[in-house]
CSV table of C-alpha atoms and ligand atoms in Angstrom, one decimal:
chain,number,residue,atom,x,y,z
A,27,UNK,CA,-12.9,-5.1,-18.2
A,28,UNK,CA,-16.2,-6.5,-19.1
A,29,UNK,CA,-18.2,-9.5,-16.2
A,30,UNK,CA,-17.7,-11.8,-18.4
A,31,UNK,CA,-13.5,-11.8,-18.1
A,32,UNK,CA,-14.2,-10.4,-14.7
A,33,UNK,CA,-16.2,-13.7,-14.2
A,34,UNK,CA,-13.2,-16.2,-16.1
A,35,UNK,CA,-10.5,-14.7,-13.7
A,36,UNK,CA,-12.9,-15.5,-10.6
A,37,UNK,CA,-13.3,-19.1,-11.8
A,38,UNK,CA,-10.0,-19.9,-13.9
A,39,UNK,CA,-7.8,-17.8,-12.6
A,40,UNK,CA,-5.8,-19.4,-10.2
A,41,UNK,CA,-5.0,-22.4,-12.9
A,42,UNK,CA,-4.1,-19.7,-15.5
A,43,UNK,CA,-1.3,-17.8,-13.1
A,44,UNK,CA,0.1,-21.3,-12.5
A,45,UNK,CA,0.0,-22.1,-16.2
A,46,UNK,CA,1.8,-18.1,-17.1
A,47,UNK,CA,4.3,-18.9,-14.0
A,48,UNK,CA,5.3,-21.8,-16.1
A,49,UNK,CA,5.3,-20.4,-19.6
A,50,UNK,CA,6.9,-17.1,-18.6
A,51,UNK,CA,9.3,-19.3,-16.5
A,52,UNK,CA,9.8,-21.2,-19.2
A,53,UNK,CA,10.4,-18.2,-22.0
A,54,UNK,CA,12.9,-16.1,-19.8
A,55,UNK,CA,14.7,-19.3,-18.9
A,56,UNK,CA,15.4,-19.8,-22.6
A,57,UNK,CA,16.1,-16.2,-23.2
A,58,UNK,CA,18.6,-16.1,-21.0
A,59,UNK,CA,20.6,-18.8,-23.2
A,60,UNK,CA,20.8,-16.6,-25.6
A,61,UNK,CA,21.0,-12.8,-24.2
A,62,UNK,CA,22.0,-13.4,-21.0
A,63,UNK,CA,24.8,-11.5,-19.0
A,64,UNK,CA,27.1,-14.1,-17.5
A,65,UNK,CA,27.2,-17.4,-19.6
A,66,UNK,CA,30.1,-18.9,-17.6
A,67,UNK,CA,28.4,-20.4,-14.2
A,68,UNK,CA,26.0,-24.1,-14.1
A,69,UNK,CA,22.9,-22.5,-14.8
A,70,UNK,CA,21.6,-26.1,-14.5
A,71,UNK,CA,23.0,-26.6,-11.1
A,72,UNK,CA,22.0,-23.5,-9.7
A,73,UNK,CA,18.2,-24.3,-10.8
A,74,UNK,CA,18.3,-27.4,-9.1
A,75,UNK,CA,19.5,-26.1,-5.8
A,76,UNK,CA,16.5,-22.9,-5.9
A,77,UNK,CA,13.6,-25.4,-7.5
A,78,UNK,CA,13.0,-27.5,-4.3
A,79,UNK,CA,11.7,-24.1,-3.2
A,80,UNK,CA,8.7,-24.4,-5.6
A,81,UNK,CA,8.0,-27.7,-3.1
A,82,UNK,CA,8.9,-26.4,0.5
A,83,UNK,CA,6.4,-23.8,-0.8
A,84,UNK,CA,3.5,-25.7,-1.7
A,85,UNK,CA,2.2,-26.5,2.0
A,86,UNK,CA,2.0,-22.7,3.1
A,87,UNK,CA,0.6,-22.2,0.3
A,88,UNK,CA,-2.1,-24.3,0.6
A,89,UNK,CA,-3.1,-23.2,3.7
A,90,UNK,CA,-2.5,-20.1,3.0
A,91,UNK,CA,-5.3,-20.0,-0.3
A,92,UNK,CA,-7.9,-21.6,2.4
A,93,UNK,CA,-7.5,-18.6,4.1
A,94,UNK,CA,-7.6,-16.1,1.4
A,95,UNK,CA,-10.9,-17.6,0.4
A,96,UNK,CA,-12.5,-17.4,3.7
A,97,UNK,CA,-10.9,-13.7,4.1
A,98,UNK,CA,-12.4,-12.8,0.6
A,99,UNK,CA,-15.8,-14.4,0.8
A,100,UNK,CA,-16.3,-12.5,4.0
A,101,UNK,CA,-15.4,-9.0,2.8
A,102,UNK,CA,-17.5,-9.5,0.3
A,103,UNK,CA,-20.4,-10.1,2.2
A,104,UNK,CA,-20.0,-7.8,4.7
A,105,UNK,CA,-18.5,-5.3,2.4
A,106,UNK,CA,-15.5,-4.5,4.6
A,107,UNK,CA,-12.4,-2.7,3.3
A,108,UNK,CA,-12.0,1.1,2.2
A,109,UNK,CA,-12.8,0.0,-1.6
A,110,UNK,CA,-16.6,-0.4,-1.2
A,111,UNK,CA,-16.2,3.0,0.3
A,112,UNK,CA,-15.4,4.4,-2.6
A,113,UNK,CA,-17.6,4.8,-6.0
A,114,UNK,CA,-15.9,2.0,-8.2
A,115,UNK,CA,-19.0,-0.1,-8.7
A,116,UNK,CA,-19.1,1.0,-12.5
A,117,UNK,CA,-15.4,1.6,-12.9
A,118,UNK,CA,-13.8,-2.1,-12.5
A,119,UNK,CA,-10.2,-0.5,-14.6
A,120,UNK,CA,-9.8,2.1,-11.7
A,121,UNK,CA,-11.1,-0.6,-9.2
A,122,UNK,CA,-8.2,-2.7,-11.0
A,123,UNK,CA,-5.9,0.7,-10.8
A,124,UNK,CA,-6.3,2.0,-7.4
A,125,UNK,CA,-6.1,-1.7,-5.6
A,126,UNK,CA,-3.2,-2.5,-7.1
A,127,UNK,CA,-1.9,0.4,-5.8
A,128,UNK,CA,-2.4,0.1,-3.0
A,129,UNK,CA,-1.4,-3.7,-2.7
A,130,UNK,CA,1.7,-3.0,-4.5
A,131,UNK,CA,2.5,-0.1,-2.0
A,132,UNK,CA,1.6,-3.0,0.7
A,133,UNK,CA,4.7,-5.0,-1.3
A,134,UNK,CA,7.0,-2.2,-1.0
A,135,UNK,CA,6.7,-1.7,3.0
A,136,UNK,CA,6.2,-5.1,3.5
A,137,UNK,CA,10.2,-5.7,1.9
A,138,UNK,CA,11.5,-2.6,3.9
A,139,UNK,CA,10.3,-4.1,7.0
A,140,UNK,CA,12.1,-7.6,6.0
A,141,UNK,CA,15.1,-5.8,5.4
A,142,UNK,CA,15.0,-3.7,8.7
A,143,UNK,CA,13.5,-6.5,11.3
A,144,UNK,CA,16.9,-8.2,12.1
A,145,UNK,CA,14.9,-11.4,13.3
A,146,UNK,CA,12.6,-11.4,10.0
A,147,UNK,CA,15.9,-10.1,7.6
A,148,UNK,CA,17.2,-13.9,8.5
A,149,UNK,CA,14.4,-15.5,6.7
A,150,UNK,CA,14.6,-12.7,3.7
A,151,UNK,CA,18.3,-13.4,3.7
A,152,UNK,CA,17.7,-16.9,2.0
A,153,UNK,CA,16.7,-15.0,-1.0
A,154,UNK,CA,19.4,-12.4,-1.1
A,155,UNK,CA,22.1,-15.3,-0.5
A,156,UNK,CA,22.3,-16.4,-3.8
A,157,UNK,CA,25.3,-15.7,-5.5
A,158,UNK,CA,24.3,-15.7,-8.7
A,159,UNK,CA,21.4,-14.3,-9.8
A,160,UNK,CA,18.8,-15.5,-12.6
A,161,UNK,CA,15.3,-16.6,-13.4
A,162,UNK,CA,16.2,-19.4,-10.8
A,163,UNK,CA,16.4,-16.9,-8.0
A,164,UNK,CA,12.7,-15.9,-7.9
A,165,UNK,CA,12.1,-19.6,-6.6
A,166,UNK,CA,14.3,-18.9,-3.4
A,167,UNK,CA,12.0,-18.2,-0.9
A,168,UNK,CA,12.3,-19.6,2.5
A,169,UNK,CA,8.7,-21.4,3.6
A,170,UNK,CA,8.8,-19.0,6.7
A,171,UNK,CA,9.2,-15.5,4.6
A,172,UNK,CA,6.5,-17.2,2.1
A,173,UNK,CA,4.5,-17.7,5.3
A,174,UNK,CA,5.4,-14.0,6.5
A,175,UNK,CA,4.6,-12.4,3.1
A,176,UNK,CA,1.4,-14.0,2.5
A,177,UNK,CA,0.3,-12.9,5.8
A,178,UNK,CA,1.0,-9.6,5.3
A,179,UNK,CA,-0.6,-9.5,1.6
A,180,UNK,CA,-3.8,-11.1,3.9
A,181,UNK,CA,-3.7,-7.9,5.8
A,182,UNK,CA,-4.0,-5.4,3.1
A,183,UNK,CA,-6.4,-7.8,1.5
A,184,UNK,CA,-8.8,-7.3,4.4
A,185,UNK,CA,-7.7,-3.6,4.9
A,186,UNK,CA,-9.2,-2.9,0.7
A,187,UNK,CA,-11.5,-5.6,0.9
A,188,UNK,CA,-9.9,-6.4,-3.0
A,189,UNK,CA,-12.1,-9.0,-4.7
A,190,UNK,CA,-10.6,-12.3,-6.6
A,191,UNK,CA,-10.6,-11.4,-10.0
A,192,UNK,CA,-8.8,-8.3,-9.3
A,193,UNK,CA,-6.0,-10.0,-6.7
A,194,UNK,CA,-5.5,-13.1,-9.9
A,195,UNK,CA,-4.7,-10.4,-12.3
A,196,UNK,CA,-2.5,-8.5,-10.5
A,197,UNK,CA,-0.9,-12.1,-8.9
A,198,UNK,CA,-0.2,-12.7,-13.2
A,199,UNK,CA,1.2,-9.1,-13.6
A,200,UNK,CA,3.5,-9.6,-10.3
A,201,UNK,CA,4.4,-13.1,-11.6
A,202,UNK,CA,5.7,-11.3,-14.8
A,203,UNK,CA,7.6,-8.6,-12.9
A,204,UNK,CA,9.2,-10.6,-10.5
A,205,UNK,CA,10.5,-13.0,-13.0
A,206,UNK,CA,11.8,-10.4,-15.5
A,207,UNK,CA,13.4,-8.3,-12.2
A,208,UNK,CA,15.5,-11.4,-11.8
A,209,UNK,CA,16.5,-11.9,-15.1
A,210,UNK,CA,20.1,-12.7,-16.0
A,211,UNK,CA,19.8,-9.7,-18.1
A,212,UNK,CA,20.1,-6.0,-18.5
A,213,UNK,CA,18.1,-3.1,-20.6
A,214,UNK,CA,20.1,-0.9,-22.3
A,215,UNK,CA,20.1,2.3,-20.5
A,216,UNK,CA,17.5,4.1,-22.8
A,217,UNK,CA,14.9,1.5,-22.2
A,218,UNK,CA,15.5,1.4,-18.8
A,219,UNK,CA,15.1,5.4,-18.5
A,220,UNK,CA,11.8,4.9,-19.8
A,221,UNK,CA,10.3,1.3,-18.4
A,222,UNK,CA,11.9,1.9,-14.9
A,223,UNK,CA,10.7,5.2,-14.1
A,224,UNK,CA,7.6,3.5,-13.2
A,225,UNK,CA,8.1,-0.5,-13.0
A,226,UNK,CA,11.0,-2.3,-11.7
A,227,UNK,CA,12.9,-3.5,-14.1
A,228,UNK,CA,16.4,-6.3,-13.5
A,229,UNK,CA,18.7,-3.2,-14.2
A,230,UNK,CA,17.0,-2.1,-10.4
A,231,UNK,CA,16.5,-5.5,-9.3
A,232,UNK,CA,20.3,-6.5,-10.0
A,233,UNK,CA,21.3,-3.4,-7.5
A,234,UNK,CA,18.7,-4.8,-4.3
A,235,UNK,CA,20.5,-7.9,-4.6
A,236,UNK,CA,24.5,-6.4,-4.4
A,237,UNK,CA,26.3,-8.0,-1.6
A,238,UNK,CA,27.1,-4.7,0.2
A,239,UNK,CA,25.6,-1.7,2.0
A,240,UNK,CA,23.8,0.6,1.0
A,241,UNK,CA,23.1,-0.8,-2.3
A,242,UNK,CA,21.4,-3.8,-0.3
A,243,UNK,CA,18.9,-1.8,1.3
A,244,UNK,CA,17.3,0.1,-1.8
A,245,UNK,CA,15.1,-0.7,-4.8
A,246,UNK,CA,12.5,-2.3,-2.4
A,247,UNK,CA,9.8,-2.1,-5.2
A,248,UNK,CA,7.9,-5.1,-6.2
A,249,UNK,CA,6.1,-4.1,-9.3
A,250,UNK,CA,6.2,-0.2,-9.3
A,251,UNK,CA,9.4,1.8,-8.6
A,252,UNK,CA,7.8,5.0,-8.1
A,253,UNK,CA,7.8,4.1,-4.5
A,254,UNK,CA,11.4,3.7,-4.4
A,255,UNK,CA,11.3,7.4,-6.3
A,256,UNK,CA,8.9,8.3,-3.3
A,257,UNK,CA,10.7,7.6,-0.1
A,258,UNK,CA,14.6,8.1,-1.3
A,259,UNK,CA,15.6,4.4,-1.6
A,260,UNK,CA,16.7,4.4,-5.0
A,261,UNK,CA,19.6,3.1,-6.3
A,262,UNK,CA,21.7,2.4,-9.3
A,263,UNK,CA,25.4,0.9,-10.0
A,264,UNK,CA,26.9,-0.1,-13.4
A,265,UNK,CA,26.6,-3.8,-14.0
A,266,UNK,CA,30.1,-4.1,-13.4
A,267,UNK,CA,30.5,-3.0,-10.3
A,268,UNK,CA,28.1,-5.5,-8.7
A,269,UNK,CA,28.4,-8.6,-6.7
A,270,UNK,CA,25.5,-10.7,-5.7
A,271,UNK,CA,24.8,-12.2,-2.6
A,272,UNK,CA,25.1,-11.1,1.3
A,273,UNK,CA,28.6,-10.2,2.4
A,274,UNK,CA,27.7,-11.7,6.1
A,275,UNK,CA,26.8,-15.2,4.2
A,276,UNK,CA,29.5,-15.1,1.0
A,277,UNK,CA,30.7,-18.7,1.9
A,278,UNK,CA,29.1,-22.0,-0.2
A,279,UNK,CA,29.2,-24.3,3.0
A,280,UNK,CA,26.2,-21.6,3.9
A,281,UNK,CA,24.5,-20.5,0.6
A,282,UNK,CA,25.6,-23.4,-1.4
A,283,UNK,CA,23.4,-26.0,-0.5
A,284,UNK,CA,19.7,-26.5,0.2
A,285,UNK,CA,19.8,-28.4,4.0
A,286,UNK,CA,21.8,-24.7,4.6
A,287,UNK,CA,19.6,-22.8,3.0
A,288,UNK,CA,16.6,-23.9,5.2
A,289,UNK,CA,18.6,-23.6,8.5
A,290,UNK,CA,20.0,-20.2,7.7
A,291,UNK,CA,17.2,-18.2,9.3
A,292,UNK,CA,17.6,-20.1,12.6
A,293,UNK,CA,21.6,-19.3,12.5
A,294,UNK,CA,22.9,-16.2,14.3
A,295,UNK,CA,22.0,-12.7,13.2
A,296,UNK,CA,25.5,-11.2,11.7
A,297,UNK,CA,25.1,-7.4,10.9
A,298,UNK,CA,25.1,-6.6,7.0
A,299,UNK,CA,28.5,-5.1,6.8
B,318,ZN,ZN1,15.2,-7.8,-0.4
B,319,ZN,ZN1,15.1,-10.6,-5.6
């Protein structure tokens, strides 16, 4: 990774992701069309009630890239975070390597701890309401766990002391990730075998977002499964066998509609059965 692309990601970077989000948006919704799993639900209908996420979103956000930038230009001057410790000046590939790493191990305690926190599961539980799952689901985020996860990525940020070409890069490989992990789609087993030993594919993906214990609580991975490998909390279950949603929320008055969607986290906490 030469300056000058180190340079490009620093300036252009952050209109790039949002131009990939789109296109690969864009591409997996159209694939779907054509090799997607389940065909017979209103893949139109269920986009429009996840999209308004993309807007609820947008404030957080905001405030939450101010703060990045301070965070950043501050580690960088005072060159605070375990990364300058360590000899990368000449090596920006394992720089690239060993902070995403780290960040995506960051991703993978960061969903445990939503899934384990009964007061911070409620906002995580917007996502894993929806009873169908496809590209579409990726936008589901409640603006509190966006708030909550963003934090927590500001964290390790400062922890490493990452710079901003190397957090836009890995922001466009997550983007890719997340949106294929979601996919109305399957790998055949062999492919899987392979890809999924180390990166979370939607055959892992599918699993996390079964309605039912245990199955709930594993495949935490964001990008990497190895951490899934790592501490125990992998699963798998044959495509039949699965049912999304959350068996506590399974009714449409609660995950069928958007005003519902933002008051679930302020409802009462029901155990995941
Ligand atoms: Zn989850
Ligand atoms: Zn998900």
């Amino acid at each position: 990774m030469n300056p000058i692309f180190q340079k490009f990601i620093s300036v252009h970077g952050t209109q790039f992701s949002v131009i990939f989000f789109a296109g690969i948006f864009f591409i997996t919704w159209n694939l779907e069309n054509v090799i997607g799993i389940f065909i017979d639900y209103k893949k139109w209908r269920h986009a429009f009630l996840n999209a308004p996420f993309i807007f609820t979103n947008i404030p957080g956000q905001l405030l939450m890239g101010w703060i990045f930038a301070k965070v950043i230009l501050w580690t960088g001057m005072h060159h605070f975070g375990f990364l300058y410790l360590l000899p990368l000046q000449h090596s920006p590939l394992l720089l690239f390597v060993i902070t995403f790493t780290f960040l995506d191990f960051g991703e993978y305690l960061y969903h445990v701890i939503m899934h384990k926190v009964s007061r911070l599961w409620m906002f995580h539980l917007v996502h894993h309401s929806d009873p169908i799952m496809d590209v579409s689901t990726t936008l589901r985020e409640h603006p509190g766990e966006n708030l909550i996860r963003l934090s927590f990525t500001l964290v390790w940020v400062l922890l490493s002391g990452a710079t901003i070409w190397v957090l836009i890069l890995r922001q466009i490989i997550q983007t890719f990730f997340t949106t294929f992990s979601h996919m109305n789609y399957r790998l055949p087993s062999k492919t899987d075998a392979v890809i999924g030993s180390i990166f979370v594919t939607p055959n892992l993906h599918r699993v996390h977002h079964h309605y039912q214990q245990p199955f709930t609580d594993s495949n935490y991975g964001d990008v990497l499964s190895i951490w899934d490998r790592l501490f125990g909390t992998l699963s798998r279950l044959p495509e039949e066998d699965l049912v999304f949603g959350v068996d506590t929320h399974m009714s449409a008055s609660e995950n069928g509609n958007f005003k519902s969607l933002l008051k679930m986290p302020f409802g009462k906490y029901r155990r995941k059965k």
